[in-house]
Coordinates of C-alpha atoms in Angstrom, one line a residue:
Chain G
M23 CA 7.7 -0.3 -58.9
T24 CA 7.5 -2.3 -55.9
A25 CA 5.3 -2.6 -53.2
T26 CA 7.8 -0.5 -51.1
D27 CA 8.2 1.7 -53.4
L28 CA 4.5 2.4 -53.3
S29 CA 4.0 2.4 -49.6
V30 CA 7.0 5.3 -49.4
L31 CA 5.5 7.0 -51.9
W32 CA 2.1 6.6 -50.4
E33 CA 3.6 8.1 -47.5
A34 CA 5.2 11.0 -49.1
V35 CA 2.4 12.1 -51.1
I36 CA 0.0 12.0 -47.3
M37 CA 2.9 13.6 -45.6
I38 CA 2.6 16.8 -48.2
A39 CA -0.7 16.8 -48.4
L40 CA -1.3 17.0 -44.6
P41 CA -0.9 21.0 -44.4
F42 CA -3.5 21.2 -47.7
C43 CA -6.0 19.0 -45.8
V44 CA -5.8 21.6 -43.0
V45 CA -6.8 24.5 -45.8
A46 CA -9.4 22.3 -46.7
A47 CA -11.3 21.6 -43.4
G48 CA -10.6 25.1 -42.6
A49 CA -12.3 26.4 -46.0
F50 CA -15.1 24.1 -45.4
L51 CA -15.9 25.4 -42.2
R52 CA -15.8 28.8 -43.1
R53 CA -18.1 28.1 -45.9
R54 CA -20.0 25.8 -43.8
F55 CA -20.3 28.1 -41.1
A56 CA -20.6 31.3 -42.4
R57 CA -21.8 34.3 -40.9
P58 CA -25.4 35.1 -42.2
A59 CA -25.8 38.4 -44.0
A60 CA -27.2 41.2 -42.2
G61 CA -30.9 41.2 -42.4
A62 CA -30.9 37.5 -43.0
E63 CA -33.6 35.0 -41.1
G64 CA -31.7 34.1 -38.1
A65 CA -28.7 36.6 -38.3
A66 CA -29.3 38.2 -34.9
V67 CA -29.5 34.9 -32.7
E68 CA -27.0 32.7 -34.6
P69 CA -26.1 30.0 -32.3
G70 CA -22.6 29.8 -30.2
S71 CA -22.1 26.5 -32.1
R72 CA -22.1 27.8 -35.5
K73 CA -19.6 31.0 -34.2
A74 CA -17.4 28.5 -33.0
A75 CA -17.5 26.1 -35.7
R76 CA -16.7 29.6 -37.7
V77 CA -13.6 30.2 -35.8
A78 CA -12.0 26.9 -36.0
G79 CA -12.4 27.4 -39.8
Q80 CA -10.9 30.6 -39.7
L81 CA -7.9 29.2 -37.2
L82 CA -7.4 25.8 -39.7
F83 CA -7.2 28.2 -42.5
W84 CA -5.1 30.0 -42.1
G85 CA -3.0 27.9 -39.5
G86 CA -2.6 25.5 -42.6
I87 CA -1.4 28.6 -44.9
F88 CA 1.1 29.5 -42.1
A89 CA 2.2 26.2 -42.2
I90 CA 2.7 25.8 -45.8
V91 CA 4.7 28.9 -46.4
F92 CA 6.3 28.5 -42.9
T93 CA 7.9 25.4 -44.4
F94 CA 8.4 26.9 -47.4
I95 CA 10.6 29.7 -45.7
V96 CA 12.6 27.1 -43.7
F97 CA 13.3 24.9 -46.4
L98 CA 14.7 28.8 -48.8
N99 CA 16.7 29.2 -44.6
F100 CA 18.0 25.7 -45.1
K101 CA 18.9 26.3 -48.9
G102 CA 20.6 29.6 -48.2
I103 CA 18.2 31.0 -50.9
L104 CA 16.4 33.0 -47.6
Chain I
M15 CA -14.0 31.7 -52.7
N16 CA -12.3 34.6 -54.4
M17 CA -10.0 35.2 -51.9
M18 CA -8.8 31.7 -51.2
R19 CA -8.2 31.5 -55.3
T20 CA -6.0 34.4 -54.9
V21 CA -4.2 33.0 -51.4
F22 CA -3.5 29.9 -53.7
C23 CA -2.3 31.8 -56.6
L24 CA 0.5 33.0 -54.2
L25 CA 1.5 30.7 -52.9
L26 CA 1.6 28.9 -56.3
A27 CA 4.0 32.5 -57.9
F28 CA 5.9 32.7 -54.4
S29 CA 7.3 29.0 -55.1
A30 CA 7.5 29.7 -59.1
A31 CA 9.4 32.3 -58.2
A32 CA 11.9 30.6 -56.0
S33 CA 12.3 27.7 -57.9
A34 CA 13.7 29.7 -60.8
Q35 CA 15.9 31.5 -59.4
E36 CA 17.4 28.7 -57.1
T37 CA 21.5 28.4 -58.0
V38 CA 23.7 26.2 -56.9
S39 CA 26.2 27.1 -54.6
W40 CA 30.2 25.8 -55.2
N41 CA 30.7 22.9 -53.1
S42 CA 26.8 22.7 -52.2
P43 CA 26.6 19.5 -49.9
D44 CA 23.5 18.1 -52.2
Y45 CA 26.2 17.7 -55.6
A46 CA 29.3 17.2 -53.4
R47 CA 29.7 14.1 -55.3
Q48 CA 29.5 16.2 -59.3
F49 CA 31.4 19.2 -57.2
K50 CA 34.2 16.5 -55.9
Y51 CA 34.2 15.4 -59.8
I52 CA 34.4 18.8 -60.9
Q53 CA 37.2 20.2 -59.5
E54 CA 39.2 16.9 -59.5
R55 CA 38.9 17.3 -63.5
N56 CA 39.8 21.5 -63.0
L57 CA 36.6 21.7 -65.3
Y58 CA 35.4 24.8 -63.3
T59 CA 36.7 26.8 -60.6
S60 CA 34.3 28.7 -58.3
A61 CA 34.3 31.7 -59.7
S62 CA 33.5 30.2 -63.5
W63 CA 30.8 28.3 -61.4
A64 CA 29.1 31.3 -59.9
V65 CA 28.9 33.1 -63.4
L66 CA 27.1 30.2 -65.0
P67 CA 23.1 30.5 -65.4
P68 CA 20.8 28.4 -63.4
A69 CA 19.6 26.4 -66.2
E70 CA 23.4 25.6 -67.3
Q71 CA 24.3 24.8 -63.9
A72 CA 21.9 22.3 -63.7
R73 CA 22.5 20.8 -67.4
E74 CA 26.5 20.3 -65.8
L75 CA 25.2 19.1 -62.5
E76 CA 23.0 16.3 -64.3
K77 CA 26.1 16.0 -66.7
Y78 CA 28.6 14.9 -64.3
R79 CA 26.4 13.2 -62.5
G80 CA 26.8 9.7 -64.2
P81 CA 31.0 10.2 -64.3
A82 CA 31.1 11.2 -60.9
A83 CA 29.0 8.1 -59.2
A84 CA 31.0 6.5 -61.6
R85 CA 35.0 7.6 -60.1
Q86 CA 33.6 7.7 -56.8
E87 CA 33.1 3.8 -57.0
A88 CA 36.3 3.5 -58.9
V89 CA 37.9 5.1 -56.1
R90 CA 35.9 3.4 -53.3
R91 CA 37.4 0.1 -55.2
S92 CA 40.6 1.0 -55.4
F93 CA 40.9 2.1 -51.8
A94 CA 39.5 -1.4 -50.8
E95 CA 41.9 -2.9 -52.8
G96 CA 44.9 -0.3 -51.0
M97 CA 43.2 -2.3 -48.0
R98 CA 44.1 -5.4 -48.7
L99 CA 47.6 -7.3 -47.5
W100 CA 50.2 -5.9 -50.2
G101 CA 52.3 -8.8 -52.4
T102 CA 55.8 -7.2 -53.2
A103 CA 55.0 -5.8 -56.7
A104 CA 51.7 -4.1 -55.8
A105 CA 53.8 -2.4 -52.5
R106 CA 56.4 -1.3 -55.1
Q107 CA 53.6 0.1 -57.2
Y108 CA 52.0 1.7 -54.6
I109 CA 55.5 3.3 -53.6
A110 CA 56.3 4.3 -57.0
A111 CA 52.8 6.4 -57.1
G112 CA 53.2 8.0 -53.9
T113 CA 50.6 10.2 -52.4
D114 CA 48.5 10.0 -55.8
T115 CA 46.9 7.2 -54.9
V116 CA 46.5 8.8 -51.6
K117 CA 44.6 12.4 -53.0
P118 CA 41.9 10.8 -55.1
V119 CA 40.9 8.4 -51.4
F120 CA 41.0 12.1 -49.5
L121 CA 39.1 13.9 -52.1
W122 CA 36.3 11.1 -52.4
Q123 CA 36.3 9.4 -49.2
G124 CA 37.6 11.8 -46.7
R125 CA 40.5 12.5 -44.0
E126 CA 40.1 8.8 -41.9
D127 CA 40.3 6.6 -45.3
A128 CA 43.1 8.6 -46.4
Q129 CA 45.3 8.8 -43.4
T130 CA 44.7 5.3 -43.1
L131 CA 45.9 4.3 -46.6
F132 CA 48.7 7.0 -46.1
R133 CA 49.8 5.5 -43.2
K134 CA 50.3 2.1 -44.5
L135 CA 52.2 3.6 -47.1
T136 CA 54.4 5.5 -45.3
V137 CA 55.6 2.3 -42.7
V138 CA 55.8 -0.1 -45.8
R139 CA 57.9 2.6 -48.0
S140 CA 59.7 3.0 -44.7
A141 CA 60.2 -0.5 -44.8
F142 CA 61.4 -1.2 -48.1
A143 CA 64.0 1.5 -47.5
K144 CA 65.5 0.4 -44.4
A145 CA 65.6 -3.3 -46.0
G146 CA 67.6 -2.0 -49.1
A147 CA 70.0 0.1 -46.6
R148 CA 70.3 -2.5 -43.7
G149 CA 67.7 -5.1 -43.4
I150 CA 64.7 -5.2 -41.2
D151 CA 64.8 -6.8 -37.5
A152 CA 61.6 -9.3 -36.4
A153 CA 59.9 -6.2 -34.7
D154 CA 59.9 -4.6 -38.1
A155 CA 58.6 -7.4 -39.2
A156 CA 55.8 -7.4 -37.1
A157 CA 54.7 -4.1 -38.0
L158 CA 54.2 -4.8 -41.6
G159 CA 52.1 -7.7 -40.6
P160 CA 48.8 -5.4 -40.9
Y161 CA 50.1 -4.5 -44.3
L162 CA 51.7 -6.8 -46.6
T163 CA 51.6 -10.6 -47.3
A164 CA 53.4 -13.0 -45.7
E165 CA 55.5 -13.7 -48.5
A166 CA 56.2 -10.3 -49.2
I167 CA 57.8 -9.6 -45.6
N168 CA 60.0 -12.6 -45.8
A169 CA 61.5 -11.2 -49.2
L170 CA 62.3 -7.9 -47.1
K171 CA 63.8 -10.0 -44.4
A172 CA 66.2 -11.7 -46.8
A173 CA 66.5 -8.5 -49.0
R174 CA 69.9 -6.7 -48.2
S175 CA 70.6 -4.4 -50.9
P176 CA 68.7 -1.6 -52.8
R177 CA 68.3 -3.6 -55.8
A178 CA 66.4 -6.5 -54.3
T179 CA 64.0 -3.9 -52.7
G180 CA 63.4 -1.9 -55.7
V181 CA 63.6 1.4 -53.5
R182 CA 67.2 3.0 -52.4
P183 CA 67.2 6.0 -49.4
T184 CA 68.1 9.2 -50.2
A185 CA 70.1 11.9 -48.5
A186 CA 67.4 13.5 -46.9
G187 CA 65.7 9.8 -46.3
A188 CA 63.6 10.1 -49.1
T189 CA 63.1 7.1 -51.3
A190 CA 63.1 6.9 -55.2
A191 CA 61.2 4.0 -56.7
G192 CA 63.6 1.8 -58.6
S193 CA 60.3 0.2 -60.1
P194 CA 59.2 0.6 -63.7
A195 CA 55.5 1.1 -62.7
A196 CA 57.4 4.6 -61.0
G197 CA 54.4 7.1 -60.8
A198 CA 52.8 6.0 -64.0
G199 CA 49.7 4.1 -65.1
T200 CA 47.4 2.7 -62.7
V201 CA 47.5 1.6 -59.6
G202 CA 44.9 -0.1 -57.3
G203 CA 42.8 -0.3 -60.5
L204 CA 42.5 3.5 -60.3
E205 CA 43.4 6.0 -62.9
R206 CA 45.9 8.6 -61.7
F207 CA 44.3 11.5 -60.0
A208 CA 43.9 14.5 -62.4
G209 CA 43.6 17.6 -60.3
T210 CA 46.6 19.4 -61.5
D211 CA 47.1 21.0 -58.2
H212 CA 45.6 20.0 -54.4
S213 CA 45.4 23.3 -52.9
N214 CA 42.9 24.1 -55.5
L215 CA 40.5 21.4 -54.6
N216 CA 38.9 22.9 -51.1
A217 CA 35.8 20.0 -51.4
G218 CA 37.4 18.1 -48.9
G219 CA 40.3 20.8 -47.2
L220 CA 42.8 18.4 -49.1
A221 CA 45.5 21.4 -49.3
K222 CA 45.6 21.5 -45.7
F223 CA 45.7 17.4 -45.1
Y224 CA 49.1 17.9 -47.1
D225 CA 50.2 21.2 -45.6
G226 CA 50.0 20.0 -42.3
Q227 CA 51.2 16.5 -42.9
V228 CA 53.8 15.1 -44.3
A229 CA 52.1 13.1 -47.1
A230 CA 54.7 14.5 -50.2
G231 CA 56.1 11.4 -48.4
N232 CA 60.1 13.5 -48.3
D233 CA 60.1 13.2 -44.9
P234 CA 62.2 10.3 -43.2
V235 CA 59.9 7.9 -41.5
A236 CA 61.8 5.4 -39.1
L237 CA 60.7 1.8 -38.5
G238 CA 61.3 0.3 -35.0
G239 CA 59.6 2.7 -33.0
G240 CA 62.7 5.1 -32.8
R241 CA 62.1 8.5 -34.1
S242 CA 64.4 9.6 -36.7
P243 CA 67.2 12.2 -36.8
A244 CA 65.3 14.5 -38.8
G245 CA 62.0 14.6 -36.2
G246 CA 60.1 12.0 -38.6
R247 CA 57.5 10.0 -36.5
P248 CA 58.0 6.4 -35.8
A249 CA 56.2 4.3 -38.4
G250 CA 52.9 2.9 -37.7
A251 CA 52.3 5.5 -34.7
A252 CA 48.3 6.4 -34.7
Q253 CA 49.4 10.1 -34.3
P254 CA 47.1 12.8 -35.2
V255 CA 47.8 15.3 -37.7
A256 CA 50.7 17.2 -37.1
R257 CA 49.7 20.9 -37.5
L258 CA 51.0 24.6 -36.4
Q259 CA 49.9 24.3 -32.0
P260 CA 49.1 27.8 -30.7
P261 CA 51.8 28.0 -27.6
V262 CA 50.9 26.4 -24.7
R263 CA 51.1 28.3 -21.2
A264 CA 52.9 27.0 -18.3
D265 CA 49.9 24.5 -16.5
G266 CA 49.6 23.6 -20.2
V267 CA 46.7 25.7 -21.6
P268 CA 47.2 27.3 -24.5
P269 CA 45.7 30.8 -24.9
P270 CA 42.4 32.1 -25.9
V271 CA 42.5 32.3 -29.8
E272 CA 41.8 35.4 -32.1
V273 CA 38.6 35.2 -34.0
T274 CA 39.9 33.6 -37.1
A275 CA 37.2 35.7 -39.3
K276 CA 38.3 38.8 -38.5
T277 CA 41.1 38.3 -40.9
E278 CA 38.9 36.4 -43.7
A279 CA 37.7 37.8 -46.5
K280 CA 34.4 38.9 -45.4
S281 CA 31.0 37.6 -47.2
S282 CA 29.7 40.1 -50.3
G283 CA 26.6 38.3 -51.3
I284 CA 23.2 38.7 -48.7
M285 CA 23.4 35.7 -46.8
P286 CA 25.7 35.3 -43.9
D287 CA 28.3 32.3 -44.1
A288 CA 28.3 32.0 -40.3
Y289 CA 29.4 28.8 -38.9
G290 CA 32.6 28.0 -36.4
I291 CA 33.5 26.3 -33.3
T292 CA 33.7 27.6 -29.8
V293 CA 35.8 26.4 -26.8
Y294 CA 35.0 27.3 -23.4
T295 CA 37.4 26.2 -20.7
R296 CA 37.6 26.5 -17.0
S297 CA 40.4 28.5 -17.1
S298 CA 39.6 31.1 -18.9
G299 CA 36.9 33.5 -18.9
Q300 CA 37.2 34.5 -22.6
P301 CA 36.1 31.7 -25.2
A302 CA 38.4 30.3 -28.1
V303 CA 36.4 30.5 -31.4
F304 CA 37.5 29.2 -34.7
R305 CA 36.4 29.8 -38.0
S306 CA 38.4 26.7 -39.0
G307 CA 37.6 23.3 -37.9
T308 CA 40.9 22.1 -38.3
E309 CA 42.6 24.4 -36.2
A310 CA 39.8 24.0 -33.7
E311 CA 41.0 20.6 -33.4
G312 CA 44.9 21.4 -33.4
Y313 CA 43.8 23.5 -30.1
L314 CA 41.3 21.0 -28.5
R315 CA 44.3 18.9 -28.8
G316 CA 46.5 20.7 -26.7
L317 CA 44.0 21.3 -24.2
S318 CA 44.5 19.5 -21.0
D319 CA 42.3 16.7 -19.8
G320 CA 38.9 17.8 -18.0
S321 CA 39.6 21.3 -19.0
V322 CA 36.5 21.8 -21.7
S323 CA 33.6 23.5 -19.9
R324 CA 31.6 24.1 -22.9
V325 CA 31.8 23.3 -27.0
V326 CA 29.8 24.4 -29.6
F327 CA 29.4 23.0 -32.8
Y328 CA 27.9 25.8 -35.3
G329 CA 27.0 25.6 -38.7
H330 CA 24.7 23.4 -41.1
G331 CA 23.5 19.7 -39.9
S332 CA 21.5 16.9 -40.6
P333 CA 20.9 13.6 -39.1
G334 CA 24.2 12.1 -37.8
L335 CA 26.5 14.7 -38.8
Q336 CA 27.3 18.7 -37.9
T337 CA 29.0 20.6 -40.5
V338 CA 31.3 23.9 -40.0
G339 CA 31.9 25.0 -42.9
S340 CA 32.3 23.4 -46.3
N341 CA 35.6 21.5 -44.9
Y342 CA 34.7 20.2 -41.8
D343 CA 32.2 17.6 -40.7
V344 CA 31.4 16.5 -37.1
D345 CA 29.8 13.1 -36.4
A346 CA 29.6 11.2 -32.9
E347 CA 33.0 9.3 -33.7
K348 CA 34.8 12.2 -34.5
A349 CA 33.3 14.1 -31.5
A350 CA 34.2 11.2 -29.2
Q351 CA 37.9 11.0 -30.7
L352 CA 38.4 15.1 -30.5
L353 CA 37.0 15.3 -26.8
R354 CA 37.7 12.5 -25.3
G355 CA 38.7 13.0 -21.7
K356 CA 38.7 16.7 -22.3
M357 CA 35.4 17.6 -20.9
A358 CA 34.9 18.9 -17.5
A359 CA 32.8 17.5 -15.1
N360 CA 29.1 18.3 -16.5
G361 CA 30.6 20.1 -19.1
V362 CA 28.8 20.5 -22.3
V363 CA 28.6 19.9 -26.0
M364 CA 26.5 21.8 -28.5
F365 CA 25.3 20.8 -32.0
E366 CA 24.1 24.2 -33.3
G367 CA 23.3 22.8 -36.7
C368 CA 19.4 21.2 -37.9
N369 CA 18.3 17.6 -37.0
T370 CA 21.6 17.3 -34.8
A371 CA 19.4 15.3 -32.2
G372 CA 16.3 12.8 -33.0
V373 CA 13.0 13.9 -33.6
G374 CA 12.0 11.9 -29.6
T375 CA 9.1 9.8 -28.6
K376 CA 7.4 12.2 -26.9
T377 CA 3.8 13.7 -28.2
S378 CA 3.6 17.3 -29.1
I379 CA 1.0 19.6 -30.1
N380 CA 3.1 22.3 -31.9
P381 CA 2.5 22.2 -35.1
L382 CA 6.1 23.5 -36.3
Y383 CA 7.5 20.7 -34.6
G384 CA 5.2 18.5 -36.6
L385 CA 5.9 19.8 -39.9
S386 CA 9.9 20.0 -39.0
I387 CA 9.4 15.9 -38.4
V388 CA 7.1 15.7 -41.9
A389 CA 10.2 17.9 -43.5
R390 CA 12.8 15.9 -42.3
R391 CA 11.5 13.0 -43.1
L392 CA 10.4 13.8 -47.1
M393 CA 14.3 15.0 -47.1
Y394 CA 16.1 12.3 -45.5
F395 CA 14.0 9.5 -46.1
S396 CA 11.6 10.1 -48.7
L397 CA 13.3 12.1 -51.4
P398 CA 17.1 9.6 -51.3
Y399 CA 15.2 6.7 -51.4
F400 CA 13.5 7.6 -54.3
Q401 CA 16.9 8.8 -56.0
D402 CA 18.9 5.8 -55.1
R403 CA 15.7 3.4 -56.6
L404 CA 16.3 5.6 -59.5
E405 CA 19.8 4.9 -59.6
G406 CA 19.1 1.2 -59.5
R407 CA 19.4 0.6 -56.3
S408 CA 16.9 -2.6 -54.5
A409 CA 13.9 -1.4 -53.0
D410 CA 14.5 -3.0 -49.7
D411 CA 18.0 -1.9 -49.5
A412 CA 17.1 1.5 -49.8
R413 CA 14.4 1.6 -47.3
R414 CA 16.9 0.2 -44.6
M415 CA 19.7 2.1 -45.5
W416 CA 17.3 5.3 -45.1
E417 CA 15.1 4.4 -42.2
G418 CA 18.7 3.9 -40.6
E419 CA 19.7 7.5 -41.0
W420 CA 17.0 9.9 -41.2
N421 CA 16.6 9.9 -37.8
K422 CA 19.3 9.2 -36.4
D423 CA 20.7 11.0 -33.0
L424 CA 24.2 12.8 -33.2
A425 CA 23.7 14.0 -29.5
R426 CA 23.0 10.8 -28.1
E427 CA 25.2 8.8 -30.1
A428 CA 28.3 11.2 -28.9
S429 CA 27.2 11.2 -25.4
Q430 CA 27.7 7.5 -24.9
G431 CA 31.5 8.1 -26.3
L432 CA 32.0 11.2 -24.3
R433 CA 30.8 9.3 -20.6
G434 CA 29.6 11.7 -18.6
A435 CA 29.5 15.2 -20.5
I436 CA 26.2 16.4 -21.1
V437 CA 25.6 17.1 -25.2
C438 CA 22.7 18.6 -27.2
G439 CA 21.3 18.7 -30.1
N440 CA 18.2 20.5 -32.0
R441 CA 15.6 18.1 -32.6
T442 CA 14.2 20.4 -35.1
F443 CA 15.4 22.5 -37.8
G444 CA 16.7 25.8 -36.8
L445 CA 15.2 28.8 -37.7
V446 CA 17.9 31.7 -37.5
P447 CA 16.7 35.1 -37.8
E448 CA 20.0 35.7 -38.6
R449 CA 20.0 34.3 -42.0
L450 CA 17.3 36.2 -43.1
P451 CA 18.5 38.4 -45.8
G452 CA 19.5 41.7 -44.4
V453 CA 19.7 40.7 -40.7
A454 CA 22.9 39.9 -40.8
Q455 CA 24.4 43.0 -42.4
L456 CA 22.7 45.3 -39.8
T457 CA 24.1 43.1 -37.1
G458 CA 27.5 42.8 -38.4
R459 CA 27.6 39.0 -38.2
M460 CA 28.0 38.2 -41.4
E461 CA 30.7 35.6 -40.7
A462 CA 29.5 35.0 -36.8
A463 CA 31.6 31.8 -35.3
S464 CA 29.2 31.4 -32.2
P465 CA 24.9 30.7 -32.4
A466 CA 23.1 34.4 -31.4
Y467 CA 19.6 32.7 -31.5
V468 CA 18.6 29.4 -32.9
M469 CA 14.7 29.1 -32.9
A470 CA 14.8 24.5 -32.7
R471 CA 13.5 22.1 -30.2
K472 CA 16.8 21.2 -28.0
A473 CA 17.6 17.6 -26.8
C474 CA 20.4 16.9 -24.4
Y475 CA 21.8 13.6 -23.3
R476 CA 23.9 12.1 -20.5
N477 CA 25.6 8.8 -21.0
G478 CA 22.9 7.8 -23.7
E479 CA 20.3 9.2 -21.6
E480 CA 17.9 12.1 -21.8
V481 CA 18.9 15.0 -18.9
P482 CA 17.4 18.3 -19.1
V483 CA 19.0 21.5 -21.1
P484 CA 21.1 22.9 -19.0

């Protein structure tokens, strides 16, 4: 395996991993800034920045999943299966 | 966390199910080499292939991968050999073998190369026949310059009898080979064409080629620029393939043609079989619509200069290439040949296939555009690169090759050959709602020859410069 092979392989891995990274980032934000349980301390006065981070997490998470599914559908469409 | 796990499981199950049921359609472009081999050897027909289970199909394709590559290489070498200057002995061998040397070239290398070899064969055979009958003059000798060695031409000049040339003219103008190698053995290092009936080989439209042209070699071809009494064309003339043309009106414009799909057998599967060429002319409100690329070609050649206002090529696409059905491809050079001079001022040529324009340099925040570029890079650079590496090609060669291919811009290249016309293509994969299962059945457009809606980012060029989409 040559250096050229490795660079091409690395590039392909990054490209394939890209949508999964988006999903992972979204999942992390959703967990890190999860809505506090009702009655928990500070639940009533949740700062806007936490809400914004949670919304961004939702967007990344579902957007990433949509991207993966969409790519798959386009691929199947291209192959004439769908 | 549970929900995430569920989503990932669903995704995995979806992909596993889809890959497990994937069958390879007959003549799939992904396995073009193997299918050519299979058809040349009469190993399967489309019907017998369709009934094979997917696993068996995969085994067969793998089994013929090596032999197909070897056969392709043999044909390539044979063609290169055939394009060299022939000596007398080589010329006799080719004449004796007739179109047996052209058929594999057509199947494996395409129409252009086959026509080139066929033209050479026709000119040389005709010269041998003429030399045997009444000798060749200086003009004939000059016409043979690109095809024969000086020694062979001198030998023909000196020849005055059929015995000297080994080829005797028949009453119909056809030639009978007197060479001992007549039709047997190998020519140009290539074993005989194995296909028994060219009309069964639909991989490259071989039947059309032979039906439309006098490739059987039985029609007379006159040397010296004169047309033979029986209507053969002058030898060496680079004329288009003779085809049946629609009747021409007084103003020189053929009438619009019926959609040929109406007379075709309908698709029986759930997927639509949509492709075609649509031609709009200035003189007619109704477009001419073709399913067959060669029919469209004949129609376009019959149109007067400046009469075409819009042409739409519809089918699958890839960087640098638009296909229309399984037997007809259009690249920049072919588009230029086909449409040069025919386009009206501001006429539009539209390639409605995936990736028929380059990805461009404009920044975009559209994630779907980004996804399409990633998919294009993976499909047309990464995958073929590793495929080439597995087949033993050097890393640098493979990289150089596919770096130049994955982002080819068919629309821009074609616009440089069609000065003044606006040529458009798609920068992305095109998502065609009609191709989703059931939609085409509902709309009754299973064999649509013109596109309805194609979701893709378009790019248009005039003389190689990007212009707004008209």
